[in-house]
Tab-separated table of C-alpha atoms and ligand atoms in Angstrom:
chain	number	residue	atom	x	y	z
J	266	MET	CA	153.446	26.800	124.903
J	267	ASN	CA	152.962	27.680	121.719
J	268	ASP	CA	152.222	24.300	119.712
J	269	PHE	CA	149.142	24.391	121.519
J	270	LYS	CA	146.352	22.767	119.490
J	271	ASN	CA	143.112	22.286	120.582
J	272	ILE	CA	141.308	19.314	119.232
J	273	LYS	CA	137.350	20.705	119.982
J	274	SER	CA	138.501	23.729	118.232
J	275	LEU	CA	138.129	22.059	114.578
J	276	THR	CA	135.538	21.017	111.605
J	277	LEU	CA	134.459	18.154	111.230
J	278	ASP	CA	136.123	19.443	107.278
J	279	GLU	CA	139.281	20.780	108.982
J	280	LEU	CA	139.522	17.121	111.788
J	281	LYS	CA	139.096	15.291	108.337
J	282	THR	CA	142.071	17.061	106.628
J	283	TRP	CA	143.806	16.167	109.460
J	284	LEU	CA	143.652	12.733	109.706
J	285	LYS	CA	144.022	11.896	105.941
J	286	SER	CA	147.471	14.405	106.580
J	287	VAL	CA	148.541	10.812	109.074
J	288	GLY	CA	147.171	8.066	106.615
J	289	GLU	CA	143.856	7.887	108.807
J	290	LYS	CA	140.192	6.937	107.200
J	291	PRO	CA	138.524	10.756	107.365
J	292	PHE	CA	135.482	8.685	108.141
J	293	ARG	CA	136.953	8.626	112.006
J	294	ALA	CA	136.574	12.676	112.338
J	295	GLU	CA	133.211	12.076	113.411
J	296	GLN	CA	133.871	9.531	115.383
J	297	VAL	CA	136.406	11.649	117.559
J	298	GLN	CA	133.663	14.473	117.255
J	299	ASN	CA	131.398	11.956	118.574
J	300	TRP	CA	133.613	11.471	121.821
J	301	LEU	CA	134.403	14.377	121.911
J	302	PHE	CA	131.113	16.480	122.122
J	303	CYS	CA	128.535	13.943	122.474
J	304	ASN	CA	130.772	11.626	125.118
J	305	GLN	CA	132.851	15.034	126.762
J	306	VAL	CA	135.285	12.505	127.571
J	307	GLN	CA	137.911	13.316	129.597
J	308	SER	CA	141.010	11.757	127.840
J	309	VAL	CA	142.016	10.114	124.534
J	310	GLU	CA	142.032	6.332	126.090
J	311	GLU	CA	138.205	6.738	126.900
J	312	MET	CA	137.402	7.009	123.038
J	313	VAL	CA	137.101	2.600	123.090
J	314	ASN	CA	136.281	2.189	119.165
J	315	ILE	CA	139.181	4.195	118.190
J	316	SER	CA	142.833	2.294	117.501
J	317	PRO	CA	145.361	2.630	119.854
J	318	SER	CA	147.805	3.580	116.743
J	319	LEU	CA	144.777	6.354	116.356
J	320	GLN	CA	144.928	8.023	119.725
J	321	ALA	CA	148.480	7.533	119.983
J	322	LYS	CA	148.625	10.309	116.944
J	323	LEU	CA	145.828	12.471	118.431
J	324	SER	CA	147.401	12.680	121.827
J	325	GLU	CA	150.980	13.530	120.417
J	326	ALA	CA	149.163	16.071	118.043
J	327	PHE	CA	146.458	17.890	120.049
J	328	GLN	CA	145.608	18.211	123.393
J	329	ILE	CA	142.394	17.452	124.564
J	330	HIS	CA	141.475	19.801	127.624
J	331	SER	CA	142.942	23.434	128.226
J	332	PHE	CA	141.895	24.976	131.013
J	333	LYS	CA	142.480	23.489	134.601
J	334	GLU	CA	140.155	24.877	137.070
J	335	ILE	CA	141.298	26.756	139.893
J	336	SER	CA	138.180	27.581	142.077
J	337	ARG	CA	135.078	27.156	141.973
J	338	ASP	CA	132.243	29.412	143.634
J	339	GLU	CA	128.529	28.151	144.749
J	340	SER	CA	126.250	31.474	145.663
J	341	VAL	CA	123.681	30.859	147.377
J	342	ASP	CA	120.831	31.248	144.853
J	343	GLY	CA	123.010	28.309	143.404
J	344	THR	CA	125.013	29.931	140.599
J	345	ILE	CA	128.606	28.541	140.182
J	346	LYS	CA	131.189	30.666	139.483
J	347	TRP	CA	134.281	29.070	137.735
J	348	LEU	CA	138.065	30.553	137.159
J	349	PHE	CA	139.963	28.393	134.829
J	350	GLN	CA	143.301	28.886	133.660
J	351	THR	CA	143.678	28.564	130.570
J	352	HIS	CA	147.135	26.841	128.662
J	353	ASP	CA	149.108	29.556	128.211
J	354	ASN	CA	148.877	31.314	131.759
J	355	HIS	CA	145.719	33.191	131.637
J	356	TYR	CA	141.829	33.497	133.470
J	357	ILE	CA	138.400	33.231	132.442
J	358	GLU	CA	135.091	32.924	134.381
J	359	THR	CA	132.595	30.383	133.357
J	360	VAL	CA	128.878	31.410	135.097
J	361	MET	CA	126.430	28.586	135.335
J	362	ILE	CA	122.469	29.734	136.257
J	363	PRO	CA	120.506	27.354	137.442
J	364	LYS	CA	116.660	27.672	137.077
J	365	SER	CA	113.261	25.320	137.699
J	366	LYS	CA	114.084	23.200	133.908
J	367	ARG	CA	116.798	25.473	132.535
J	368	PHE	CA	121.173	24.633	133.318
J	369	SER	CA	122.105	28.045	131.559
J	370	VAL	CA	125.755	29.099	130.435
J	371	CYS	CA	126.853	32.361	131.068
J	372	VAL	CA	130.535	31.687	128.483
J	373	SER	CA	133.653	34.106	128.359
J	374	THR	CA	134.313	34.783	124.620
J	375	GLN	CA	137.854	36.465	125.701
J	376	ILE	CA	140.303	36.881	127.432
J	377	GLY	CA	139.450	40.790	129.316
J	378	CYS	CA	137.465	42.955	126.853
J	379	ALA	CA	138.728	46.285	124.695
J	380	MET	CA	135.310	48.203	124.846
J	381	LYS	CA	135.582	50.173	128.031
J	382	CYS	CA	132.284	49.616	129.215
J	383	THR	CA	132.817	52.292	132.378
J	384	PHE	CA	130.587	49.753	134.462
J	385	CYS	CA	132.083	46.133	133.369
J	386	ARG	CA	134.945	44.676	135.927
J	387	THR	CA	136.441	42.837	132.851
J	388	ALA	CA	136.744	46.169	130.988
J	389	LYS	CA	139.017	46.809	133.672
J	390	MET	CA	141.694	44.129	132.815
J	391	GLY	CA	141.800	45.285	129.295
J	392	PHE	CA	142.137	43.162	125.754
J	393	ILE	CA	144.661	40.246	126.550
J	394	ARG	CA	143.537	37.578	123.647
J	395	ASN	CA	140.315	35.801	121.663
J	396	LEU	CA	139.025	32.561	122.816
J	397	GLU	CA	139.368	29.500	120.534
J	398	ALA	CA	136.046	27.406	119.433
J	399	GLY	CA	137.666	24.739	121.745
J	400	GLU	CA	138.217	26.896	124.664
J	401	ILE	CA	134.284	28.447	124.603
J	402	LEU	CA	133.241	24.679	123.821
J	403	GLU	CA	135.281	23.417	126.945
J	404	GLU	CA	133.639	25.607	129.186
J	405	ILE	CA	130.438	24.130	128.634
J	406	ILE	CA	131.286	21.009	128.618
J	407	ARG	CA	132.931	21.473	131.719
J	408	VAL	CA	129.875	22.635	133.597
J	409	ASN	CA	128.058	19.743	132.037
J	410	TRP	CA	130.750	17.357	133.883
J	411	TYR	CA	130.701	19.201	137.194
J	412	LEU	CA	126.507	18.529	136.695
J	413	LYS	CA	127.315	14.798	135.964
J	414	GLU	CA	129.483	14.142	138.849
J	415	ALA	CA	127.386	15.686	141.260
J	416	LYS	CA	124.880	14.352	139.618
J	417	ILE	CA	122.112	16.704	139.723
J	418	LEU	CA	119.142	15.867	138.263
J	419	ASN	CA	116.831	18.099	135.881
J	420	ASN	CA	112.881	18.251	136.360
J	421	GLU	CA	111.457	15.595	135.373
J	422	GLY	CA	114.149	13.289	137.366
J	423	ASN	CA	117.510	13.121	134.403
J	424	GLN	CA	120.875	14.141	134.542
J	425	ALA	CA	120.668	17.520	134.305
J	426	GLU	CA	122.855	19.304	131.448
J	427	VAL	CA	123.552	22.398	129.779
J	428	THR	CA	120.447	23.592	128.283
J	429	ASN	CA	121.087	27.508	127.061
J	430	ILE	CA	123.933	29.217	126.920
J	431	ILE	CA	124.680	33.496	127.311
J	432	PHE	CA	127.372	34.570	125.086
J	433	MET	CA	127.951	37.308	128.057
J	434	GLY	CA	130.343	36.602	130.280
J	435	MET	CA	134.340	38.374	130.029
J	436	GLY	CA	134.933	40.132	126.378
J	437	GLU	CA	132.435	41.344	123.383
J	438	PRO	CA	131.764	38.378	121.818
J	439	LEU	CA	130.787	40.095	118.005
J	440	ASN	CA	134.700	40.692	118.646
J	441	ASN	CA	135.815	37.380	118.342
J	442	LEU	CA	132.963	36.411	115.756
J	443	GLU	CA	134.619	33.538	113.942
J	444	ASN	CA	135.108	31.879	116.817
J	445	VAL	CA	131.316	32.692	118.517
J	446	HIS	CA	130.488	31.410	115.167
J	447	ARG	CA	131.860	27.518	114.966
J	448	THR	CA	130.726	27.638	118.897
J	449	CYS	CA	127.349	28.229	117.543
J	450	CYS	CA	127.625	25.609	114.711
J	451	THR	CA	129.039	23.027	116.862
J	452	LEU	CA	126.425	23.520	119.790
J	453	HIS	CA	123.434	23.749	116.663
J	454	ASN	CA	124.994	20.679	115.024
J	455	GLN	CA	122.607	17.804	115.455
J	456	LYS	CA	124.732	15.241	115.729
J	457	LEU	CA	126.450	16.789	118.251
J	458	PHE	CA	125.288	19.175	121.026
J	459	ASN	CA	121.642	19.791	119.027
J	460	MET	CA	121.167	22.582	120.519
J	461	GLY	CA	118.768	25.171	119.044
J	462	ARG	CA	119.164	28.056	117.783
J	463	LYS	CA	116.730	29.830	120.307
J	464	ARG	CA	118.897	28.277	123.080
J	465	MET	CA	122.121	30.408	122.676
J	466	THR	CA	121.832	34.011	122.514
J	467	ILE	CA	124.967	36.388	122.003
J	468	SER	CA	124.954	39.498	123.405
J	469	THR	CA	126.631	42.668	122.316
J	470	SER	CA	127.713	46.309	123.165
J	471	GLY	CA	126.453	46.879	120.148
J	472	ILE	CA	129.125	46.153	117.133
J	473	VAL	CA	127.016	47.569	113.604
J	474	PRO	CA	129.215	46.205	110.906
J	475	LYS	CA	129.210	43.188	112.953
J	476	ILE	CA	125.362	42.637	114.063
J	477	LYS	CA	125.429	43.205	110.080
J	478	GLU	CA	128.078	39.743	109.723
J	479	LEU	CA	126.449	37.890	111.924
J	480	VAL	CA	123.170	38.109	109.548
J	481	ASP	CA	125.504	37.385	106.691
J	482	ARG	CA	126.882	34.004	107.967
J	483	ASN	CA	123.260	32.863	109.801
J	484	THR	CA	124.965	32.286	112.893
J	485	PRO	CA	122.755	29.785	114.598
J	486	CYS	CA	121.604	32.570	117.839
J	487	CYS	CA	119.392	34.957	119.340
J	488	LEU	CA	120.752	38.393	119.636
J	489	ALA	CA	121.098	40.656	122.419
J	490	VAL	CA	122.080	44.346	122.659
J	491	SER	CA	123.347	45.598	125.495
J	492	LEU	CA	121.485	49.313	125.234
J	493	ASN	CA	121.672	50.618	128.752
J	494	SER	CA	121.080	54.174	128.027
J	495	THR	CA	118.504	55.945	125.622
J	496	SER	CA	120.424	59.084	125.031
J	497	ASN	CA	123.458	59.195	122.603
J	498	GLU	CA	125.526	61.335	125.156
J	499	GLN	CA	124.698	59.232	128.833
J	500	ARG	CA	125.536	55.858	126.661
J	501	SER	CA	128.737	57.483	125.189
J	502	ALA	CA	129.683	58.292	128.283
J	503	VAL	CA	128.998	54.482	130.232
J	504	MET	CA	130.250	52.657	126.684
J	505	PRO	CA	132.874	54.421	124.520
J	506	VAL	CA	131.218	51.978	121.889
J	507	ASN	CA	128.486	54.453	120.789
J	508	ARG	CA	130.799	57.389	120.162
J	509	ILE	CA	132.201	55.137	116.538
J	510	TRP	CA	128.008	53.177	116.299
J	511	PRO	CA	125.592	55.649	117.997
J	512	ILE	CA	121.937	54.716	118.603
J	513	GLU	CA	120.463	54.969	115.619
J	514	ALA	CA	122.925	53.130	113.968
J	515	LEU	CA	122.740	50.253	116.384
J	516	LEU	CA	118.673	50.286	115.446
J	517	GLU	CA	119.388	50.323	112.144
J	518	ALA	CA	121.288	47.418	112.463
J	519	THR	CA	119.182	45.857	115.014
J	520	ASP	CA	116.484	46.730	112.545
J	521	GLU	CA	118.178	45.003	109.839
J	522	TYR	CA	118.761	41.896	111.993
J	523	THR	CA	114.676	41.885	112.715
J	524	ARG	CA	113.824	41.609	109.682
J	525	ARG	CA	116.280	39.318	107.924
J	526	THR	CA	115.812	36.499	110.148
J	527	ASP	CA	112.278	37.068	111.933
J	528	ASN	CA	113.558	37.007	114.941
J	529	HIS	CA	112.542	40.087	118.054
J	530	VAL	CA	115.689	41.267	119.207
J	531	THR	CA	116.715	41.387	122.940
J	532	PHE	CA	117.697	44.530	124.638
J	533	GLU	CA	119.213	44.446	127.654
J	534	PHE	CA	119.380	47.963	130.052
J	535	VAL	CA	121.150	47.810	132.991
J	536	LEU	CA	119.157	50.793	135.613
J	537	ILE	CA	121.426	53.109	137.343
J	538	LYS	CA	119.936	55.765	139.293
J	539	GLY	CA	119.512	59.092	137.888
J	540	LEU	CA	121.020	58.167	134.913
J	541	THR	CA	118.567	55.895	133.280
J	542	CYS	CA	116.305	54.422	135.885
J	543	THR	CA	114.204	58.323	135.129
J	544	LYS	CA	110.839	59.107	134.175
J	545	GLU	CA	112.632	60.557	131.269
J	546	ALA	CA	114.196	57.263	130.108
J	547	ALA	CA	111.855	54.778	130.347
J	548	LYS	CA	110.018	57.591	128.243
J	549	GLU	CA	112.795	57.389	125.869
J	550	LEU	CA	112.923	53.543	126.228
J	551	ILE	CA	109.423	53.713	124.558
J	552	ARG	CA	109.995	56.141	121.768
J	553	ILE	CA	112.988	53.293	121.058
J	554	CYS	CA	111.242	50.300	121.563
J	555	ALA	CA	107.471	50.484	120.933
J	556	PRO	CA	107.414	50.452	117.424
J	557	ARG	CA	109.975	47.435	117.267
J	558	ARG	CA	109.525	43.591	117.788
J	559	CYS	CA	111.739	43.595	120.814
J	560	LYS	CA	111.980	43.068	124.534
J	561	VAL	CA	113.833	44.640	127.082
J	562	ASN	CA	115.683	43.238	130.034
J	563	ALA	CA	116.656	45.069	132.258
J	564	ILE	CA	118.340	44.446	135.655
J	565	ALA	CA	119.929	46.478	138.107
J	566	LEU	CA	123.044	47.436	138.578
J	567	ASN	CA	125.108	45.658	140.583
J	568	ASP	CA	127.410	48.456	142.899
J	569	GLY	CA	130.720	48.226	141.471
J	570	ASP	CA	134.271	50.065	142.095
J	571	ASP	CA	133.168	53.762	140.696
J	572	PRO	CA	131.299	55.417	142.858
J	573	ASN	CA	129.875	57.994	140.334
J	574	LEU	CA	127.245	55.123	139.295
J	575	GLN	CA	124.599	53.356	141.745
J	576	ALA	CA	122.063	51.409	142.274
J	577	PRO	CA	117.959	52.299	142.189
J	578	SER	CA	116.116	51.828	145.227
J	579	ALA	CA	112.861	49.311	144.866
J	580	GLU	CA	110.951	51.821	144.636
J	581	GLU	CA	112.205	54.240	141.553
J	582	ILE	CA	112.577	50.344	139.314
J	583	ASP	CA	108.783	50.054	140.309
J	584	ARG	CA	108.096	53.414	138.876
J	585	PHE	CA	110.179	52.956	135.626
J	586	LEU	CA	108.939	49.403	134.702
J	587	GLU	CA	105.411	51.142	135.650
J	588	ILE	CA	106.038	53.611	132.716
J	589	VAL	CA	107.095	51.185	130.294
J	590	ARG	CA	104.747	48.072	130.629
J	591	ALA	CA	102.054	51.065	130.421
J	592	ALA	CA	102.658	51.717	126.568
J	593	ASP	CA	103.256	48.091	125.822
J	594	VAL	CA	106.252	47.285	125.370
J	595	GLN	CA	108.063	44.144	126.955
J	596	ILE	CA	109.963	44.850	129.426
J	597	THR	CA	110.684	41.939	132.341
J	598	MET	CA	113.161	42.432	135.622
J	599	ARG	CA	116.039	39.922	135.653
J	600	ASN	CA	117.428	39.044	138.905
J	601	PRO	CA	120.832	39.548	139.619
J	602	ARG	CA	121.913	36.058	139.909
J	603	GLY	CA	125.550	35.184	142.175
J	604	ARG	CA	125.622	38.584	143.038
J	605	ASP	CA	127.620	37.135	146.785
J	606	ILE	CA	129.986	35.790	144.327
J	607	LEU	CA	130.867	38.548	141.596
J	608	ALA	CA	129.234	36.164	138.973
J	609	ALA	CA	126.422	38.645	138.299
J	610	CYS	CA	126.442	41.467	134.921
J	611	GLY	CA	129.196	43.526	134.493
J	612	GLN	CA	131.292	41.277	137.733
J	613	LEU	CA	133.246	38.649	136.142
J	614	ALA	CA	137.189	39.976	136.040
J	615	TYR	CA	140.000	38.314	136.639
J	616	LYS	CA	142.679	39.763	138.425
J	617	GLN	CA	145.916	39.072	136.178
J	618	GLY	CA	149.054	37.633	138.835
J	619	THR	CA	146.615	36.468	141.520
J	620	VAL	CA	144.273	33.951	141.932
J	621	GLU	CA	141.332	36.047	143.451
J	622	SER	CA	138.394	37.469	141.832
J	623	CYS	CA	138.375	41.366	141.818
D	231	SF4	S1	130.305	44.987	129.084
D	231	SF4	FE1	130.652	43.491	127.666
D	231	SF4	S2	131.824	44.648	126.266
D	231	SF4	FE2	131.554	46.319	127.934
D	231	SF4	S3	133.299	46.315	128.817
D	231	SF4	FE3	132.734	44.407	129.990
D	231	SF4	S4	132.980	42.479	128.646
D	231	SF4	FE4	133.135	44.385	127.366
């Protein structure tokens, strides 16, 4: 379907331009976006204050939704992973992680990924294409549909809704910055999702020029960076991006981000047995983090396909955390969620040609 047009990808101005081009009043754009993003309707017919003739024009020109739900897997810890088929027959995964008051959604931003991180299953798919803003927004809307259909309540006893977005699913978000920026702006818009800047986090493997572009664009979001190793040699071995932008260049970019946005950066750090979960690595992490306004979010490696990389033992993790905390570096150990349904960090991937997660 080459003429596929996702209406949720359009900005308000683009929608106004289209309305004028089909002889309609531009103010209808606000109404249409209200139905799409506030009411999160499932069909054009539900837009009851829109005339039948405009409804027909909208249906002819656009698709309101672009995904087909292929499967939904629920973990014993409440994490849910969706597999969606896109309009051009590719597959992406979206994960919802419920935790007390929060309903966080980890969204995919690309189909596959080009970054080739060795610990990541998505990397094995290679890069297929970027997701449009409308597709990323649909991931979130579909989770809201589920929460509503399942009558899931939040802590206050009200209908639960997605509260936080993490751009950490399949793909490198900064390689799709235009669409990720549009998505964040729509989510941040007070008249639409009204989601605060602090509730959206873009996680990057470390594409230095794009971190600077993110600051220039003033994209409403927080920044997390997958640091994962403190030595260039080790980082380059697991994250080829480091061969282009080594740790020093990355830290220069994150320092600039902190200076210009007045926000701290979160460093994601995967603990790998004998590699990044050692006494030496802990000391190096302190050298990097102690002088900076940052937080470290550590997670133990998921045992994956690579027999050369293993998760550390609980004792090794405790030793590592103890050293880092003794230096007053803020470090939290993230509990892996959804491991049993392959929804944890680095586990998202889809085998093209089947409908099974690998
Ligand atoms: S970890 Fe992220 S950036 Fe690296 S290959 Fe996987 S999806 Fe891409």
